[in-house]
Amino acid sequence: MKAIAQDRYGSSEVLELRDVETPTPGGGEVLIAVRAAALDAGVWHLMTGRPYLLRLMGYGLRRPKVPVRGREVVGRIEAVGDGVSAFRVGDEVFGVCEGSFAQYATARQDKIAPVPAGIPPEHAAALPVSGLTALQALRDAGRVRPGQRVLVIGAAGGVGTYAVQLAKAYGAHVTGVCSTSKTELVRSLGADEVIDYTREEFADGVRAYDLILDTAGNRGLAHLRRALTPRGTLVLIGGEGGGRWIGTMARVLRAALLNPFVRHDLKPFMAAERRADLEVLGRHVEAGELTPAIHHVRPLAEAPAAIDRMYRGEARGKTLIVP
């Protein structure tokens, strides 16, 4: 089969379209004929092996343990491994896997769910990683409630576009932060207010938010806390920047150390990949409360260039990769 693979860490130049062996589903896994995959920030980190802490977390010290890139997928189940009871051959599913930039990929049955109605089926590839992150950050870490003022930093990104829509679905007053060229997109997602960070400062001492979701990762804790209400919550969702060794984990560690001594609730966050919440996303889609913001649809061969555009911040919403 054709796949976008790499044998070493580095920039997008290490990626190449080549023939690799079609994977075989193991116990509890299914084989998916990929209809579409999608880009998320993790793809860049796994491609580069940065921050280096990532390599110590089981992804491979000197080279990627899984050479094929891509983690978000939608497609048709072609085969099932031993112990699979939730799905059968022919089911259309979406979810999280390793190696979705390919014609076929394997996924665990507890990390996939039926494709929701209400959107083009291939668009479901854009839901899993970014959608789960936004959902759990708002609902679980942020404990969002109706009437709260919510600020989403990076509102035009993969996670941000879902966070704006879900916060509105939960009854919050939502302000999105993005660059000039992306303000109309964020408004179209339902944001009550949009702040162009190139022209306006959100931490101006005038406006205060009950909950801030920061997906950008390039602002200090003191700066972010200036925009919180006295008992507000700050959820730190990944982001870029930081050193080569631990990246934004330095900010996460500072937040954990500071949290016991301040009135604000500072919450580092990492999403859990589970079927139950994929099904929740599906229900929001079917209720008309959540729609993937698709920026581009690119063929498999153009995945490396699409990753570069995403890393440079040029993408709005999600980019689909189709085999």
XYZ file of C-alpha atoms in Angstrom:
323
model
C 0.000 0.000 0.000
C 0.997 3.660 -0.347
C 1.866 5.616 2.795
C 3.675 8.730 4.028
C 6.542 7.319 6.064
C 9.860 8.291 7.642
C 12.938 6.423 8.840
C 14.439 9.219 10.934
C 13.416 12.364 12.765
C 13.647 15.754 11.083
C 11.745 18.305 9.010
C 9.153 17.379 6.386
C 11.993 16.399 4.050
C 12.284 13.093 5.956
C 8.769 12.159 4.837
C 8.216 10.302 1.593
C 5.380 8.610 -0.235
C 6.322 4.974 -0.643
C 5.087 1.405 -0.699
C 4.882 -0.254 2.710
C 3.360 -3.494 3.913
C -0.366 -3.399 4.678
C -0.782 -3.742 8.461
C -2.555 -6.697 10.072
C -4.962 -6.058 12.957
C -3.895 -7.534 16.274
C -6.068 -8.476 19.228
C -8.724 -5.853 19.857
C -7.847 -4.024 16.625
C -9.523 -3.436 13.269
C -8.078 -2.811 9.818
C -9.486 0.347 8.227
C -9.499 1.208 4.525
C -8.742 4.909 4.917
C -11.258 7.287 3.370
C -9.506 10.353 4.806
C -7.036 11.373 7.492
C -6.417 14.770 9.068
C -3.572 16.890 10.382
C -3.137 17.660 14.068
C -0.222 19.299 15.878
C 1.002 15.944 17.128
C 1.942 14.963 13.569
C 4.638 17.650 13.499
C 5.997 16.616 16.902
C 6.161 12.942 15.922
C 7.828 13.847 12.632
C 10.548 15.938 14.289
C 10.835 13.976 17.542
C 10.593 17.261 19.435
C 10.500 18.024 22.227
C 13.011 15.278 22.973
C 10.948 14.270 25.997
C 8.526 12.775 23.469
C 11.121 10.167 22.474
C 11.400 9.022 26.088
C 7.639 8.457 26.170
C 7.854 5.403 23.945
C 7.776 6.926 20.460
C 11.352 5.899 19.626
C 14.699 7.272 20.788
C 16.692 7.449 17.549
C 13.956 6.902 14.988
C 10.153 6.771 15.044
C 8.830 3.489 16.406
C 5.860 3.827 14.026
C 7.252 5.105 10.689
C 3.915 6.052 9.060
C 2.528 9.420 10.120
C -1.072 10.441 10.797
C -3.336 9.886 13.826
C -6.868 10.912 12.806
C -8.825 8.609 10.505
C -12.172 7.800 8.932
C -12.885 4.777 6.774
C -14.413 1.349 6.333
C -13.482 -1.679 8.442
C -11.933 -4.333 6.198
C -10.913 -6.898 8.833
C -11.148 -7.412 12.598
C -8.674 -8.968 15.006
C -9.319 -11.386 17.821
C -11.552 -10.096 20.588
C -13.256 -7.376 18.552
C -16.937 -7.320 19.487
C -18.020 -3.707 19.027
C -17.546 -3.547 15.246
C -17.665 -5.742 12.175
C -16.428 -5.714 8.590
C -18.189 -3.025 6.560
C -18.743 -0.561 9.412
C -17.846 3.062 8.694
C -15.859 4.442 11.625
C -13.743 7.397 12.706
C -11.222 7.744 15.470
C -7.595 7.731 16.560
C -4.880 5.400 15.300
C -1.200 5.400 14.391
C -0.326 5.650 10.705
C -3.423 7.087 9.008
C -1.502 8.796 6.173
C -1.857 5.587 4.205
C -4.346 3.516 2.276
C -4.884 1.222 5.270
C -4.401 1.635 9.016
C -5.114 -0.361 12.164
C -6.938 1.064 15.168
C -7.982 -0.197 18.583
C -11.698 -0.810 18.929
C -11.839 1.404 22.033
C -10.507 4.382 20.037
C -13.038 4.411 17.193
C -16.777 5.109 16.861
C -19.443 5.045 14.140
C -19.270 7.906 11.631
C -21.902 10.521 12.586
C -24.567 11.724 10.196
C -24.850 15.401 9.330
C -21.468 16.003 7.691
C -19.717 14.528 4.631
C -18.278 11.212 5.878
C -14.672 12.149 5.067
C -14.977 15.241 7.295
C -15.252 12.951 10.319
C -11.491 12.403 10.013
C -11.055 15.932 11.345
C -12.922 15.222 14.585
C -10.960 12.762 16.755
C -7.794 14.327 18.189
C -8.744 18.000 18.042
C -12.394 17.385 18.903
C -11.615 15.190 21.902
C -9.136 17.772 23.167
C -11.641 20.618 22.940
C -14.461 18.579 24.483
C -12.511 17.300 27.471
C -10.725 20.611 28.070
C -14.048 22.444 28.316
C -16.205 19.833 30.019
C -13.750 18.021 32.303
C -10.844 20.373 32.994
C -12.683 23.685 32.602
C -16.062 22.563 33.982
C -17.738 25.058 31.656
C -21.209 26.243 32.690
C -23.972 28.247 30.993
C -23.465 31.990 31.200
C -19.716 31.849 31.783
C -17.379 34.044 29.786
C -14.949 31.790 27.908
C -11.823 32.915 26.035
C -10.381 30.588 23.405
C -6.818 31.481 22.385
C -5.973 30.004 18.996
C -9.657 29.964 18.054
C -8.983 29.338 14.349
C -6.822 26.276 14.913
C -7.813 22.626 14.964
C -8.695 22.532 18.670
C -9.861 26.131 18.793
C -12.517 25.799 16.100
C -14.136 22.969 18.056
C -13.740 24.733 21.398
C -15.633 27.799 20.150
C -18.550 25.679 18.921
C -18.704 23.409 21.957
C -18.507 26.302 24.423
C -21.479 27.870 22.638
C -23.338 24.544 22.798
C -22.755 24.543 26.576
C -24.288 28.009 26.854
C -21.165 30.112 27.363
C -20.407 33.600 26.056
C -17.406 32.936 23.818
C -14.569 35.197 22.756
C -12.072 33.873 20.213
C -8.493 35.104 19.776
C -6.875 34.770 16.335
C -4.983 36.698 13.659
C -6.516 39.187 11.228
C -7.028 36.797 8.317
C -8.963 34.311 10.465
C -11.443 36.563 12.261
C -14.321 35.865 9.866
C -13.870 32.118 10.286
C -14.074 32.424 14.064
C -17.198 34.588 13.826
C -18.784 32.038 11.512
C -18.264 29.368 14.177
C -20.522 31.291 16.550
C -18.081 33.323 18.650
C -19.834 36.230 20.372
C -16.672 38.333 20.138
C -13.421 38.020 18.208
C -10.114 39.585 19.219
C -7.437 40.105 16.571
C -4.290 39.676 18.637
C -2.231 41.672 16.120
C -4.322 44.762 16.892
C -5.799 44.259 20.332
C -4.690 42.921 23.714
C -7.080 40.471 25.376
C -5.417 40.863 28.802
C -6.195 44.572 28.915
C -7.324 44.715 32.536
C -10.867 45.595 31.449
C -12.301 42.277 30.305
C -12.124 39.191 32.506
C -13.001 35.590 31.711
C -14.224 32.740 33.864
C -12.423 30.182 31.705
C -9.479 30.524 29.321
C -8.414 27.754 26.960
C -4.926 28.446 25.654
C -4.011 26.318 22.639
C -1.164 28.553 21.471
C 1.378 27.939 24.227
C 3.458 31.052 23.642
C 2.192 33.324 26.429
C 3.415 33.387 30.006
C 1.248 32.422 32.962
C 1.297 35.919 34.445
C 0.047 37.379 31.161
C -2.784 34.855 30.897
C -3.832 35.237 34.526
C -4.390 38.972 34.012
C -7.386 38.076 31.842
C -9.018 35.775 34.434
C -11.721 36.589 36.962
C -10.523 36.262 40.580
C -11.594 32.588 40.689
C -11.174 31.857 37.003
C -9.747 28.726 35.408
C -6.880 28.513 32.919
C -6.568 25.317 30.873
C -3.234 24.867 29.102
C -3.691 22.793 25.941
C -0.363 21.918 24.367
C 0.792 24.665 22.081
C 4.134 25.420 20.487
C 7.327 27.021 21.691
C 9.635 26.156 24.563
C 13.001 24.449 24.349
C 13.999 21.386 22.369
C 14.076 19.128 25.408
C 10.740 19.665 27.151
C 8.955 22.231 24.956
C 5.910 23.755 26.618
C 6.220 21.293 29.506
C 8.261 23.980 31.268
C 5.154 26.173 31.417
C 3.047 23.195 32.469
C 5.411 22.457 35.349
C 5.380 26.092 36.456
C 1.581 26.039 36.438
C 1.499 22.884 38.577
C 3.922 24.411 41.100
C 2.102 27.740 41.233
C -1.451 26.403 41.405
C -1.579 25.659 45.182
C -0.611 29.252 45.998
C -3.061 31.250 43.848
C -6.828 31.669 43.726
C -6.899 30.865 40.031
C -7.230 27.252 38.944
C -4.295 26.493 36.616
C -4.800 23.219 34.775
C -2.320 21.540 32.433
C -4.303 19.261 30.143
C -3.865 16.179 27.999
C -6.779 14.528 26.215
C -7.796 10.894 26.623
C -8.594 8.897 23.497
C -11.781 6.977 24.219
C -14.779 5.766 22.258
C -17.381 7.189 24.642
C -16.265 10.752 23.953
C -15.972 10.139 20.209
C -19.647 9.191 20.426
C -20.344 12.442 22.319
C -18.698 14.380 19.479
C -20.845 12.448 17.026
C -24.013 13.427 18.888
C -22.984 17.112 18.820
C -22.449 16.811 15.059
C -25.829 15.174 14.532
C -27.494 17.870 16.651
C -26.015 20.554 14.404
C -23.873 21.961 17.209
C -20.490 20.968 15.807
C -19.101 21.141 12.276
C -15.463 20.529 11.304
C -13.887 23.648 9.825
C -12.095 22.167 6.813
C -9.423 24.408 5.328
C -7.919 22.182 2.636
C -8.249 18.699 1.216
C -4.913 17.398 -0.050
C -3.791 14.136 -1.683
C -1.464 11.829 0.211
C 1.614 12.995 -1.691
C 1.084 16.579 -0.486
C 0.955 15.691 3.222
C 4.534 16.923 3.932
C 3.783 20.359 2.454
C 0.508 20.502 4.399
C 2.385 19.787 7.641
C 4.727 22.683 6.889
C 1.785 25.045 6.343
C 0.184 23.930 9.583
C 3.413 24.495 11.540
C 3.768 27.997 10.060
C 0.256 28.820 11.272
C -1.179 29.258 7.787
C -3.989 26.700 8.133
C -7.465 27.673 9.312
C -9.240 24.817 10.987
C -8.366 21.341 9.747
C -6.646 19.931 6.677
C -7.764 16.570 5.308
C -5.389 14.095 3.648
C -6.998 11.648 1.218
C -5.270 8.518 -0.171
